[in-house]
CSV table of C-alpha atoms in Angstrom, one decimal:
chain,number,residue,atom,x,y,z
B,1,UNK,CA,0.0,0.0,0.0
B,2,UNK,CA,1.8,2.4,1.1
B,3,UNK,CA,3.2,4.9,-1.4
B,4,UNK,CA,4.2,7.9,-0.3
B,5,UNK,CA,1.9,10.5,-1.8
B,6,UNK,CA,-1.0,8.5,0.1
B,7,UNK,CA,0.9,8.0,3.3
B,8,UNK,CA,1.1,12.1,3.2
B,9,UNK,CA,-2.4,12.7,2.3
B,10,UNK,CA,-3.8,10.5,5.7
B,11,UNK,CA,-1.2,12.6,7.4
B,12,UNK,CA,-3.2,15.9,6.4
B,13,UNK,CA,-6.2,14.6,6.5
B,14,UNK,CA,-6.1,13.2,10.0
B,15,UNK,CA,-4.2,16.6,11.1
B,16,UNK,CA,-7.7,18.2,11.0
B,17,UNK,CA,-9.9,15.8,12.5
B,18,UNK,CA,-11.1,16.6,15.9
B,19,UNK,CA,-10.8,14.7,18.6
B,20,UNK,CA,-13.8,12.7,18.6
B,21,UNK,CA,-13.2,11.9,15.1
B,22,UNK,CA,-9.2,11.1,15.8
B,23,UNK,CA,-10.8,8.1,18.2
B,24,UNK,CA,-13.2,6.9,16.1
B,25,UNK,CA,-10.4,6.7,13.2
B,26,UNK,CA,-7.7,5.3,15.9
B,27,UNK,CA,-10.2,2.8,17.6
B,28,UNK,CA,-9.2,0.2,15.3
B,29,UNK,CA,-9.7,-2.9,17.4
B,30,UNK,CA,-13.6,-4.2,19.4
B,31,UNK,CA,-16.8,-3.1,18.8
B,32,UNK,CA,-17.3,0.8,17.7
B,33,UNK,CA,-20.5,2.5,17.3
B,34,UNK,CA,-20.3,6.3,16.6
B,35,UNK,CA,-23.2,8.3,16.5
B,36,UNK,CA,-22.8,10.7,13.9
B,37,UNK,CA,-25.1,13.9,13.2
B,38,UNK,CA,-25.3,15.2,10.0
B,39,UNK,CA,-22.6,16.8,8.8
B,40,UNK,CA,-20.0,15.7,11.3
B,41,UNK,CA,-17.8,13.8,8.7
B,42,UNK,CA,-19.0,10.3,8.9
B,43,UNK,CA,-17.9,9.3,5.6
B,44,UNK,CA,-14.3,10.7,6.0
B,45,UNK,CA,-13.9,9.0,9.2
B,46,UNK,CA,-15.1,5.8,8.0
B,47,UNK,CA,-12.1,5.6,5.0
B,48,UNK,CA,-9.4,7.0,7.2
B,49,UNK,CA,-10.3,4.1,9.6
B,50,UNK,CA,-9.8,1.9,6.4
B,51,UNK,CA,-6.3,3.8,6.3
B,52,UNK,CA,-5.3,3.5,9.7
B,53,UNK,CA,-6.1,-0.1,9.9
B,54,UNK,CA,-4.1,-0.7,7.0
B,55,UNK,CA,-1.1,1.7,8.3
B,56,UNK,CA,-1.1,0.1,11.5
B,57,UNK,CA,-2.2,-3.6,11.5
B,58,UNK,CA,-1.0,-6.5,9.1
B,59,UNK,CA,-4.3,-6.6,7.8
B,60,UNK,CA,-4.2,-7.5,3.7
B,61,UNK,CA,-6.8,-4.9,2.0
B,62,UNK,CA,-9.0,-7.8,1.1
B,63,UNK,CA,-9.6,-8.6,4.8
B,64,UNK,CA,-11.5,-4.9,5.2
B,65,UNK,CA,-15.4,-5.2,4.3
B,66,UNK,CA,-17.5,-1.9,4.2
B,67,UNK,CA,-21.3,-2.3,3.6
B,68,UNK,CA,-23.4,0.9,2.7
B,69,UNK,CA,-26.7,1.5,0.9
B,70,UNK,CA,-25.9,3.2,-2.0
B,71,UNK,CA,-23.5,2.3,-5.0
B,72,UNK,CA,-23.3,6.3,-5.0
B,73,UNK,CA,-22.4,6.3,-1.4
B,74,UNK,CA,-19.9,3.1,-2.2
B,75,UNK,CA,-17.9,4.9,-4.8
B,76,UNK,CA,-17.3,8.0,-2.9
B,77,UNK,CA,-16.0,6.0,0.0
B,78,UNK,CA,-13.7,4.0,-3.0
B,79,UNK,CA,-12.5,7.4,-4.1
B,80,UNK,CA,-11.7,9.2,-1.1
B,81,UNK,CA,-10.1,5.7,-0.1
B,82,UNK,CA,-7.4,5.7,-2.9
B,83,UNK,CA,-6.5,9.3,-2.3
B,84,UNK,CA,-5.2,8.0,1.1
B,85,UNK,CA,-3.7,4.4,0.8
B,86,UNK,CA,-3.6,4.3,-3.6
B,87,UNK,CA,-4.1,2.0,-5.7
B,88,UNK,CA,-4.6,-0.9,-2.7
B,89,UNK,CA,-8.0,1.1,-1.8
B,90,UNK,CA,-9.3,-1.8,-5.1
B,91,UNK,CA,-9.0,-4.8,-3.2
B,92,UNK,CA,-10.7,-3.7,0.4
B,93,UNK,CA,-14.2,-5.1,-0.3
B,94,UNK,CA,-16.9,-1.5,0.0
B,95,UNK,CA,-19.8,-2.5,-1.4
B,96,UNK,CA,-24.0,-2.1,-0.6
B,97,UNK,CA,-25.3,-4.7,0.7
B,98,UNK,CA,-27.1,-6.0,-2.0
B,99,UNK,CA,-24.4,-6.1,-4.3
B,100,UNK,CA,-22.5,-7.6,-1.9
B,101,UNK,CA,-24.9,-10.3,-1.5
B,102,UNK,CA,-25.0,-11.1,-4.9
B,103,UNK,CA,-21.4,-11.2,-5.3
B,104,UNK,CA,-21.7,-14.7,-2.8
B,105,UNK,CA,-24.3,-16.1,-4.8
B,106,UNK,CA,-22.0,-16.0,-7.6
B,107,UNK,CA,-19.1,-17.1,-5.4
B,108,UNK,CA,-21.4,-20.0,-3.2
B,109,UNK,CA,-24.2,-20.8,-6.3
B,110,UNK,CA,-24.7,-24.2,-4.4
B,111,UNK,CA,-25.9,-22.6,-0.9
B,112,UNK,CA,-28.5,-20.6,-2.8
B,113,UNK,CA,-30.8,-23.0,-4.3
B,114,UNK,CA,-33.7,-20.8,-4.5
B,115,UNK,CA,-32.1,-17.9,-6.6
B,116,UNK,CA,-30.0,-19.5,-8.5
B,117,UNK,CA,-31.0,-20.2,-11.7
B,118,UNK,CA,-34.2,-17.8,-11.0
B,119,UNK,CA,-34.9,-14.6,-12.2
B,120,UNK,CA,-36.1,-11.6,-10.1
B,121,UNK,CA,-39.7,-11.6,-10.1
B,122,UNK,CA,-41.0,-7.9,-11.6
B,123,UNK,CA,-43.8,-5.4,-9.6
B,124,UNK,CA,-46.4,-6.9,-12.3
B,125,UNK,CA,-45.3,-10.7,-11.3
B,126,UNK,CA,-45.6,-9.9,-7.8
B,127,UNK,CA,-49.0,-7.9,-8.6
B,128,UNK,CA,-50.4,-11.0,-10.6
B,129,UNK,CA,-49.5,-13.9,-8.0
B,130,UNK,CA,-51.4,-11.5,-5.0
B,131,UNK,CA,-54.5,-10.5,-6.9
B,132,UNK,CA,-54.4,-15.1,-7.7
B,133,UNK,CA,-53.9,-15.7,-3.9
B,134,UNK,CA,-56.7,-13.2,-2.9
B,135,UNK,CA,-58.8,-14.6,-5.8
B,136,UNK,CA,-58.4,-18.2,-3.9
B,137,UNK,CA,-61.0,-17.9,-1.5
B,138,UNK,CA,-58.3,-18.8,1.2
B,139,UNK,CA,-58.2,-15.4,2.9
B,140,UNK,CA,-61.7,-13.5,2.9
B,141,UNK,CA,-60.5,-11.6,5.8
B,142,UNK,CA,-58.1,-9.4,3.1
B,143,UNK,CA,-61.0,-8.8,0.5
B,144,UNK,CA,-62.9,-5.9,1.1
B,145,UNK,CA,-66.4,-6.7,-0.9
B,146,UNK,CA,-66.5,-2.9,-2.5
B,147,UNK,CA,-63.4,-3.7,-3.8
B,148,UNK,CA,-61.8,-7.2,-3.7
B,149,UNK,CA,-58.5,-6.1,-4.6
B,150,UNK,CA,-57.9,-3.4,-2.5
B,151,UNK,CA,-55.1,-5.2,0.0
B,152,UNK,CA,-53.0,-6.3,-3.0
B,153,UNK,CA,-50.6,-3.6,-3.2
B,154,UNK,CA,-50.6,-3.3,1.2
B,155,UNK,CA,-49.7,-7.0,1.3
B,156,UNK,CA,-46.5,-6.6,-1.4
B,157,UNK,CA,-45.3,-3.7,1.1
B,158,UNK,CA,-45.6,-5.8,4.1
B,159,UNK,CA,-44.4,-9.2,2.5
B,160,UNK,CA,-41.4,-6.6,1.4
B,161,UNK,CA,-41.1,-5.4,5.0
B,162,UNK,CA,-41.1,-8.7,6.3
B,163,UNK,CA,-38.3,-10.1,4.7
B,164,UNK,CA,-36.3,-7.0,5.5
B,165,UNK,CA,-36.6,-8.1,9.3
B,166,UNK,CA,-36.0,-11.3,8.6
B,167,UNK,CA,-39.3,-13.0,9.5
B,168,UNK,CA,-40.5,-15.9,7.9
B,169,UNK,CA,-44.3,-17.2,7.2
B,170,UNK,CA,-43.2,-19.6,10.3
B,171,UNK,CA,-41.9,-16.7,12.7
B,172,UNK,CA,-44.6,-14.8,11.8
B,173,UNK,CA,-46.6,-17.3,12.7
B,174,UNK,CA,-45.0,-17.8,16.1
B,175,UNK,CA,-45.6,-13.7,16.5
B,176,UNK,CA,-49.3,-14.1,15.3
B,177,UNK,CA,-49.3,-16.8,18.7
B,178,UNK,CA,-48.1,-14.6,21.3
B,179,UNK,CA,-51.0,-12.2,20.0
B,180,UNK,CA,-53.2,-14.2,20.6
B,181,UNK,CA,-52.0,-15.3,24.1
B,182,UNK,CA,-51.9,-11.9,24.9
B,183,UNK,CA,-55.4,-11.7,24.1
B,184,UNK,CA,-56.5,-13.4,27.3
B,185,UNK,CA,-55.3,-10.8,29.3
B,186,UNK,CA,-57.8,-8.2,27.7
B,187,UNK,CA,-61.1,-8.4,29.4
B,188,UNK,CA,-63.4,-9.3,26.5
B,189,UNK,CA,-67.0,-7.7,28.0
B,190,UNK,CA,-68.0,-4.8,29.7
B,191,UNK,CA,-69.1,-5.8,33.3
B,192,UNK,CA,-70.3,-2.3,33.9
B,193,UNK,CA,-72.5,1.0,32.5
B,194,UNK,CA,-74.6,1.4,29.5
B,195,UNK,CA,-72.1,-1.0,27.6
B,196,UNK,CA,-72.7,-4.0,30.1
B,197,UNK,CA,-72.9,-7.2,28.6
B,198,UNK,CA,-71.1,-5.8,25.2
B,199,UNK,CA,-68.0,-6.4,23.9
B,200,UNK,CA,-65.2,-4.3,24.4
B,201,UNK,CA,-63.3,-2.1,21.6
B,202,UNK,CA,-60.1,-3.4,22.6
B,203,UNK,CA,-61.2,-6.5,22.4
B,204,UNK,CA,-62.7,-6.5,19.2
B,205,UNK,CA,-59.6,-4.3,17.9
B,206,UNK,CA,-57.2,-6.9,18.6
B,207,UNK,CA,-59.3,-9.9,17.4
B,208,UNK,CA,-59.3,-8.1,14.1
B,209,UNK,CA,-55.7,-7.1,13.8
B,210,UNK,CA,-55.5,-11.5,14.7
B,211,UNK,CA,-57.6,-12.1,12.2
B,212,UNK,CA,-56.1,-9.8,9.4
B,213,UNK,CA,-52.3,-11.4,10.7
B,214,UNK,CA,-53.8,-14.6,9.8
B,215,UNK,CA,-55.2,-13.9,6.6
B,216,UNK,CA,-51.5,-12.2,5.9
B,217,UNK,CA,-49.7,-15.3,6.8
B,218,UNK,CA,-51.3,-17.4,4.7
B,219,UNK,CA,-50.8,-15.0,1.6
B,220,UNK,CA,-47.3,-15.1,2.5
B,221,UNK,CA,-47.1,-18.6,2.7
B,222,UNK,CA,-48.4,-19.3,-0.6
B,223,UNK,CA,-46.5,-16.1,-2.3
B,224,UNK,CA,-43.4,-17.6,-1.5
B,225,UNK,CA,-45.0,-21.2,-2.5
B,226,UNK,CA,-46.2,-19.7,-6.4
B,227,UNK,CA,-42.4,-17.7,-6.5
B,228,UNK,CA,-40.6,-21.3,-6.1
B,229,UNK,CA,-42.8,-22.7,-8.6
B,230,UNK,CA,-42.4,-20.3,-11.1
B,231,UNK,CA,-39.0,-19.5,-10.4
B,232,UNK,CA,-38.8,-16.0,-9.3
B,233,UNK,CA,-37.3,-14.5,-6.6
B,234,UNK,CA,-37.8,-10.9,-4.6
B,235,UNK,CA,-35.3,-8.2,-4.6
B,236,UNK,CA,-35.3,-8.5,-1.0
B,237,UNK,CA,-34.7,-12.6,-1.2
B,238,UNK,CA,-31.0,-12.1,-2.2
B,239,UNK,CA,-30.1,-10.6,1.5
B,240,UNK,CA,-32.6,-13.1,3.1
B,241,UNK,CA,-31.5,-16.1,1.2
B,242,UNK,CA,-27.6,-15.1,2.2
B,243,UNK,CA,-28.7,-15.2,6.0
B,244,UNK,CA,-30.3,-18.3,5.3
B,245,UNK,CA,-27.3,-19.5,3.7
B,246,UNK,CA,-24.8,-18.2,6.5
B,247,UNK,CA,-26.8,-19.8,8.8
B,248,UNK,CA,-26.9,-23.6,7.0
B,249,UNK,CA,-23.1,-23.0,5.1
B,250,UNK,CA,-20.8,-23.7,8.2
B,251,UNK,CA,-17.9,-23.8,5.5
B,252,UNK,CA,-19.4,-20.5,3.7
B,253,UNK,CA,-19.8,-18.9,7.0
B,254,UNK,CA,-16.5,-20.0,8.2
B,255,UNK,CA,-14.5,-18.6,4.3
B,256,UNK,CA,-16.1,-15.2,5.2
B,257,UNK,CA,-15.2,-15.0,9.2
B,258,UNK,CA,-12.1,-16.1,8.3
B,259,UNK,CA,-11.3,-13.7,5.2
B,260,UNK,CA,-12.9,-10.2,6.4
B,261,UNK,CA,-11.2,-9.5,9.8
B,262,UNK,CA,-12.7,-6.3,9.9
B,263,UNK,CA,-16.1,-5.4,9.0
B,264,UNK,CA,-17.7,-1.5,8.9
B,265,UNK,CA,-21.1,-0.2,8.2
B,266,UNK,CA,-22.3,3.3,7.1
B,267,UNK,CA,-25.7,4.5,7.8
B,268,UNK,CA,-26.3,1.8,10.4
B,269,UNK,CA,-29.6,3.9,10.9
B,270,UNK,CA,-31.1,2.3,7.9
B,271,UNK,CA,-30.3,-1.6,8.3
B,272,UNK,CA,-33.0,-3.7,8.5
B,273,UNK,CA,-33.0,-6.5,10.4
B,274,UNK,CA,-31.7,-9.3,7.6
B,275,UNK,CA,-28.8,-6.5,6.9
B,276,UNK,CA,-28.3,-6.8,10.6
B,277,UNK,CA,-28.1,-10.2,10.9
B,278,UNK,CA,-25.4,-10.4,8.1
B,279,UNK,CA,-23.1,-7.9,10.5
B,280,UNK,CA,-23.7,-10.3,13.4
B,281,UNK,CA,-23.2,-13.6,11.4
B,282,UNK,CA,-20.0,-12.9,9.7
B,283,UNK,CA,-18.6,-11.6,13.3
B,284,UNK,CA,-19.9,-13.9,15.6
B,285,UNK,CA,-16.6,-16.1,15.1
B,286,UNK,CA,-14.7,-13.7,17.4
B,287,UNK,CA,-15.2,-12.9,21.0
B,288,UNK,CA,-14.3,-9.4,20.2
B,289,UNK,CA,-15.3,-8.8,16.8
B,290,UNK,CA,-13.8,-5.9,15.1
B,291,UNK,CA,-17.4,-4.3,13.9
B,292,UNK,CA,-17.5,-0.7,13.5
B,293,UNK,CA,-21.4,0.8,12.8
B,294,UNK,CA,-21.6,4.7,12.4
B,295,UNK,CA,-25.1,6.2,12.2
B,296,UNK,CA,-27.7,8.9,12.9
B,297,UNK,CA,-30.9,7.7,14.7
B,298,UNK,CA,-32.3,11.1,13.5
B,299,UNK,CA,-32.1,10.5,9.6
B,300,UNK,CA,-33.6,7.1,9.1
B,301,UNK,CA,-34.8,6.9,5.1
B,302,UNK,CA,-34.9,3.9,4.4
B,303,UNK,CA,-36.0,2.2,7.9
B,304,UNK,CA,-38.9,4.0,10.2
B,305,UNK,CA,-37.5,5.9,13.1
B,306,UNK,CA,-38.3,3.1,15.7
B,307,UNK,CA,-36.3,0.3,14.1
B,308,UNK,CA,-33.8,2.6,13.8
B,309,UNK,CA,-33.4,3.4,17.4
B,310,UNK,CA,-33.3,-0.2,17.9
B,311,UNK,CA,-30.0,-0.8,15.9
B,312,UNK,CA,-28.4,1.2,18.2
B,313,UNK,CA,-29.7,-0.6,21.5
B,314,UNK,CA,-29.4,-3.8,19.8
B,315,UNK,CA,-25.5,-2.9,18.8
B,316,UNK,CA,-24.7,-1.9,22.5
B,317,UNK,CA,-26.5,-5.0,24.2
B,318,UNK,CA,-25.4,-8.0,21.4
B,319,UNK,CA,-21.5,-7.1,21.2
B,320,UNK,CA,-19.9,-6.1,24.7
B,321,UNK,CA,-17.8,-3.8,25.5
B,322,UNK,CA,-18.8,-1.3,22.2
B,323,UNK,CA,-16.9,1.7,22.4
B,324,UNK,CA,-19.4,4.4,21.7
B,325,UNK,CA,-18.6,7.5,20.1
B,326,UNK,CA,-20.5,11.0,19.6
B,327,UNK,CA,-19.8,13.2,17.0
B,328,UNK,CA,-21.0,16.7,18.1
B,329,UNK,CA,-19.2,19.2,15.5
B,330,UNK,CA,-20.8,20.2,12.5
B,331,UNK,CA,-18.5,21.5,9.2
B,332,UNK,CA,-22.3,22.1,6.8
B,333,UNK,CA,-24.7,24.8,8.6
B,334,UNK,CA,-24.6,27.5,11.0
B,335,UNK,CA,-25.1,27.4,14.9
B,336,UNK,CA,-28.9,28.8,14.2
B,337,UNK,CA,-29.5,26.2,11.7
B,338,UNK,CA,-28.5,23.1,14.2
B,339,UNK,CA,-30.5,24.4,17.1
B,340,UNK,CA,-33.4,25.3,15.3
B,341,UNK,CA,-33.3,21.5,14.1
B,342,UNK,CA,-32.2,19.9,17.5
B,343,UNK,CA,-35.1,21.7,18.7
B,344,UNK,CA,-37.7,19.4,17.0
B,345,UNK,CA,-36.5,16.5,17.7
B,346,UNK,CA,-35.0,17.0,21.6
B,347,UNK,CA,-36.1,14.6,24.2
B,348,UNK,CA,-35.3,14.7,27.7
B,349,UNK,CA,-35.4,10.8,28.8
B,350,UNK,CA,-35.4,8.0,27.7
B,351,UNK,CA,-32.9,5.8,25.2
B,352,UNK,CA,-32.8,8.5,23.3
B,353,UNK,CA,-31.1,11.0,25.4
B,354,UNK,CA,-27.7,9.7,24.4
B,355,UNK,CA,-28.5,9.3,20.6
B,356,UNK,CA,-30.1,12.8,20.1
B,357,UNK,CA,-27.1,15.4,21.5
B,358,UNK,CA,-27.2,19.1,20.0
B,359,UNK,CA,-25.0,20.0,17.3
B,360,UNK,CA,-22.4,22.5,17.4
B,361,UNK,CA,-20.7,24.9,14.4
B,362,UNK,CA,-17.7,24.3,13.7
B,363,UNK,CA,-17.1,26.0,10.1
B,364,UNK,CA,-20.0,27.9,9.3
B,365,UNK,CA,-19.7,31.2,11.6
B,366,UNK,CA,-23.1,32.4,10.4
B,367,UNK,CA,-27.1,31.9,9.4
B,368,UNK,CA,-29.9,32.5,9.7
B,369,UNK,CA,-33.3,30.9,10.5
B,370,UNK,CA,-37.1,32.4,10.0
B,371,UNK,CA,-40.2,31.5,10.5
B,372,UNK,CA,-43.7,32.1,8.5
B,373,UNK,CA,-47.3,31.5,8.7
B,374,UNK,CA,-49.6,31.2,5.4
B,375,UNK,CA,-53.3,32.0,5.0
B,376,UNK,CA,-53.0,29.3,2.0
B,377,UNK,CA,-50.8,27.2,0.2
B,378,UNK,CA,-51.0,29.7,-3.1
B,379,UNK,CA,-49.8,32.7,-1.2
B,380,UNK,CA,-46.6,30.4,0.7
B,381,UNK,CA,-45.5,29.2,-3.0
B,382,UNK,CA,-45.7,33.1,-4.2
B,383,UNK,CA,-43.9,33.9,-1.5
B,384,UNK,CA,-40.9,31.3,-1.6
B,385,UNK,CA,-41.1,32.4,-5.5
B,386,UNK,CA,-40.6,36.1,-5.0
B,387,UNK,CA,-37.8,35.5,-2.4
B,388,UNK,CA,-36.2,33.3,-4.5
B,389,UNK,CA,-36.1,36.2,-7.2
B,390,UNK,CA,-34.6,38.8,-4.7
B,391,UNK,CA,-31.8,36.4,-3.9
B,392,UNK,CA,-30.9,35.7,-7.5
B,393,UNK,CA,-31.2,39.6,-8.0
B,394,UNK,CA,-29.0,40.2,-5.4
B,395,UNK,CA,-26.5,38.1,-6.8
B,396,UNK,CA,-26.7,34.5,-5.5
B,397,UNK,CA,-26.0,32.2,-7.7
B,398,UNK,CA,-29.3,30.0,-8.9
B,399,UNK,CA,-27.8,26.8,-8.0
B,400,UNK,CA,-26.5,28.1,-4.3
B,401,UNK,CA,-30.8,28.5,-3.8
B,402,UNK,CA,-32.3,24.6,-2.4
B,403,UNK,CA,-36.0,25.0,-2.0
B,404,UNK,CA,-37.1,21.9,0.1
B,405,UNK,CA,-41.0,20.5,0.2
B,406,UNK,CA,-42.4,18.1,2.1
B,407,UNK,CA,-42.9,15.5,-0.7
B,408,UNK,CA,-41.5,14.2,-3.5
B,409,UNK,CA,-45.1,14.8,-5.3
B,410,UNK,CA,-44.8,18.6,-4.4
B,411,UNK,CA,-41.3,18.4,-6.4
B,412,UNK,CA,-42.1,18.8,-9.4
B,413,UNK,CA,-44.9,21.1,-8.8
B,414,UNK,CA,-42.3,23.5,-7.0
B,415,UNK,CA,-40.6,23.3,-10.1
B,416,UNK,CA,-42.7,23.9,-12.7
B,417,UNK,CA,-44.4,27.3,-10.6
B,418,UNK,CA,-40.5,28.5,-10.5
B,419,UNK,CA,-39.8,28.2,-14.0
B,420,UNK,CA,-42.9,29.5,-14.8
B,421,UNK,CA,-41.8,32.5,-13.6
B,422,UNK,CA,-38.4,32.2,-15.4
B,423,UNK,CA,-36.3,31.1,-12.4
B,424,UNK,CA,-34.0,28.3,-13.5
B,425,UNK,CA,-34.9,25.0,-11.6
B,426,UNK,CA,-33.7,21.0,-11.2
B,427,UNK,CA,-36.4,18.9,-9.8
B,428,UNK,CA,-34.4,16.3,-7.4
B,429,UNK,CA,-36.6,13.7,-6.3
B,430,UNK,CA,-37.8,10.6,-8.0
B,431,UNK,CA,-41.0,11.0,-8.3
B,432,UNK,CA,-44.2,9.1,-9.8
B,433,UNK,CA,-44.5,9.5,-13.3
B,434,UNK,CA,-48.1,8.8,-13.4
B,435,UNK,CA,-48.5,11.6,-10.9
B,436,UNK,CA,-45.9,14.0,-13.5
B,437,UNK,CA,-47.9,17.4,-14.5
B,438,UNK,CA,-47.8,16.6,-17.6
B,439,UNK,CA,-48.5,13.3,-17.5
B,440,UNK,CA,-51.8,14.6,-15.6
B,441,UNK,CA,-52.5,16.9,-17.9
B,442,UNK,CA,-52.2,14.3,-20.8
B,443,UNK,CA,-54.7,12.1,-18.5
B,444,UNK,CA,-57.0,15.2,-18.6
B,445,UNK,CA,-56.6,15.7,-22.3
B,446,UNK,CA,-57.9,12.6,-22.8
């Protein structure tokens, strides 16, 4: 590795870490979770830990496995990674976690009998194979009479979500059981009052929500029955089907404990349970595993805020000893800008106390923050408009100017009212096409 043009850039680049960072980056060995804000540098502390492990430690390149979500997010930890250690930063294994799982069912075909030699099954597969299964008669619980059809695109969400947390028609089933258990703790009449004699709403409520989890388990069951038999698989089936096959591949499981010595995750937020149990499997070999997680419980995307607070608890309480770090110094926004946002979200007890800790400035000296009330919706999008045109008078640059809305169907609505009234804008969100303005209006032409 170590040239040294890269050996001198780590130098500078650690030189103006702060000290929080400098242990995160220097804890090289155990269990490390850092709880990073945003903008507090997660992503260049996670490749100088690369680095440093590398510049201190024996460890080959190809024993260093980073997981993230995006390939986007994958290839800027690559290329900050070779600007520090060269051209060794190719053989340390950063990858998402998909691609990473299908990287071992090319490399271990025979421990994934249920992908390999299937194709991924598409939305309209998955659509088709729900709207047979409700058409059954085996689950009348999930068909509305108005409009028979109405759970199908509900059930592929939670089927979807399911997998992610790694539960199977059979765990669900043993989940569905407790329910029901718990149901004899919930008095089922009212002994009392004008309802005497009745049934309770609690009652009733969770007898429902039983009923619904049984009909949802049995859709599940034969989903995944009709996939096998036609010989599709979901997008989510390639992380579940590598747990399964970590699980029953002692000689698998054993190649990958034994090759990647060190193993790092970025926006540990956003793992779902099946990504989590990945982490655990292929570092369960060691007493102390060297697993290093860094995430923000506040900026779950991809996971609901909930599971995410649970990644962190579960970290702390499933690997001892985990060194945990805070990250507390902001290099994006202004001291105005953090506090205004810490204030939102503050709690004062709780497991959260320790994850949610204010922000502080540490590049940006200034800013500003204001607040407005609208009458209606029409005169808040003239206003952002106008005040978007006295910034761009006053000579900011158009593409300095970030106009944020609440959803990605407002986007392009945003848009369109700005360059209607001939202010240059970029619509960044991925967005519906059926629910495009001009598709719309092309629906209303016709």
């Amino acid at each position: 590795m170590k040239d040294s043009s890269g050996s001198t850039a780590f130098t500078e680049a650690y030189a103006q870490l702060n000290k929080a960072q400098k242990k995160a980056v220097d804890t090289i060995d155990g269990s490390v979770m850092v709880i990073a804000g945003p903008g507090t540098g997660k992503t260049q502390i996670l490749t100088l830990r690369i680095a440093n492990i590398l510049l201190q430690t024996d460890t080959a390149p190809d024993s260093i496995l980073a997981l993230t979500f995006t390939e986007s997010g994958a290839k800027a930890m690559r290329e900050r990674l070779v600007r520090y250690i060269g051209s060794e930063a190719y053989r340390v294994t950063i990858s998402t976690f998909h691609s990473f799982a299908g990287g071992l069912i090319g490399r271990y075909p025979d421990s994934y009998p249920t992908v390999v030699g299937g194709q991924a099954a598409t939305d309209l597969d998955r659509i088709k194979i729900i709207e047979d299964i409700l058409e059954s008669g085996q689950v009348d619980a999930l068909r509305p009479g108005g409009n028979p059809q109405y759970y199908v695109r509900p059930l592929m969400g939670t089927i979807s979500d399911l997998k992610r947390e790694y539960i199977s028609p059979d765990r669900l089933a043993e989940l569905i059981a407790i329910q029901e258990t718990s149901l004899q703790d919930i008095e089922q009449f009212h002994t009392k009052g004008a309802h005497k004699g009745k049934e309770r709403g609690e009652y009733k409520d969770v007898l429902k929500s039983i009923d619904k989890n049984l009909a949802l388990n049995t859709v599940y069951r034969m989903y995944e029955a009709e996939l096998r038999e036609a010989g599709l698989y979901d997008f989510e089936d390639m992380i579940v089907e590598t747990v399964r096959a970590l699980e029953s591949d002692e000689d698998m499981l054993r190649d990958l404990q034994e090759q990647y010595q060190y193993v790092l995750a970025d926006e540990h937020q956003d793992v779902n349970g099946a990504q989590n149990k990945i982490l655990e499997l292929l570092s369960n070999y060691h007493d102390r595993p060297n697993i290093f997680v860094v995430g923000d419980e506040k900026q779950a995307i991809f996971r609901f805020q909930g599971a995410s607070l649970e990644n962190f608890l579960y970290f702390e309480s499933h690997f001892k000893d985990t060194v945990a770090i805070s990250l507390t110094e902001n290099y994006r926004s202004g001291q105005e800008v953090l506090d205004a946002a810490h204030s939102l979200i503050a709690v004062e007890d709780g497991p959260l106390v320790d994850l949610r800790v204010p922000l502080s400035a540490a590049f940006v000296k200034g800013s500003e923050v204001t607040e407005r009330s609208f009458a209606h919706q029409a005169v808040e999008d003239h206003f952002v408009i106008e005040q978007t045109k006295k910034e761009i008078e006053s000579g900011t640059p158009a593409n300095e100017i970030a106009v944020i809305v609440r959803s990605n169907r407002e986007v392009e609505d945003m848009a369109a009212a700005l360059r209607a009234a001939k202010i240059p804008a970029t619509a960044s969100a991925e967005s519906d096409i059926l629910n495009h303005p001009i598709t719309r209006q092309v629906e209303g032409l016709l």
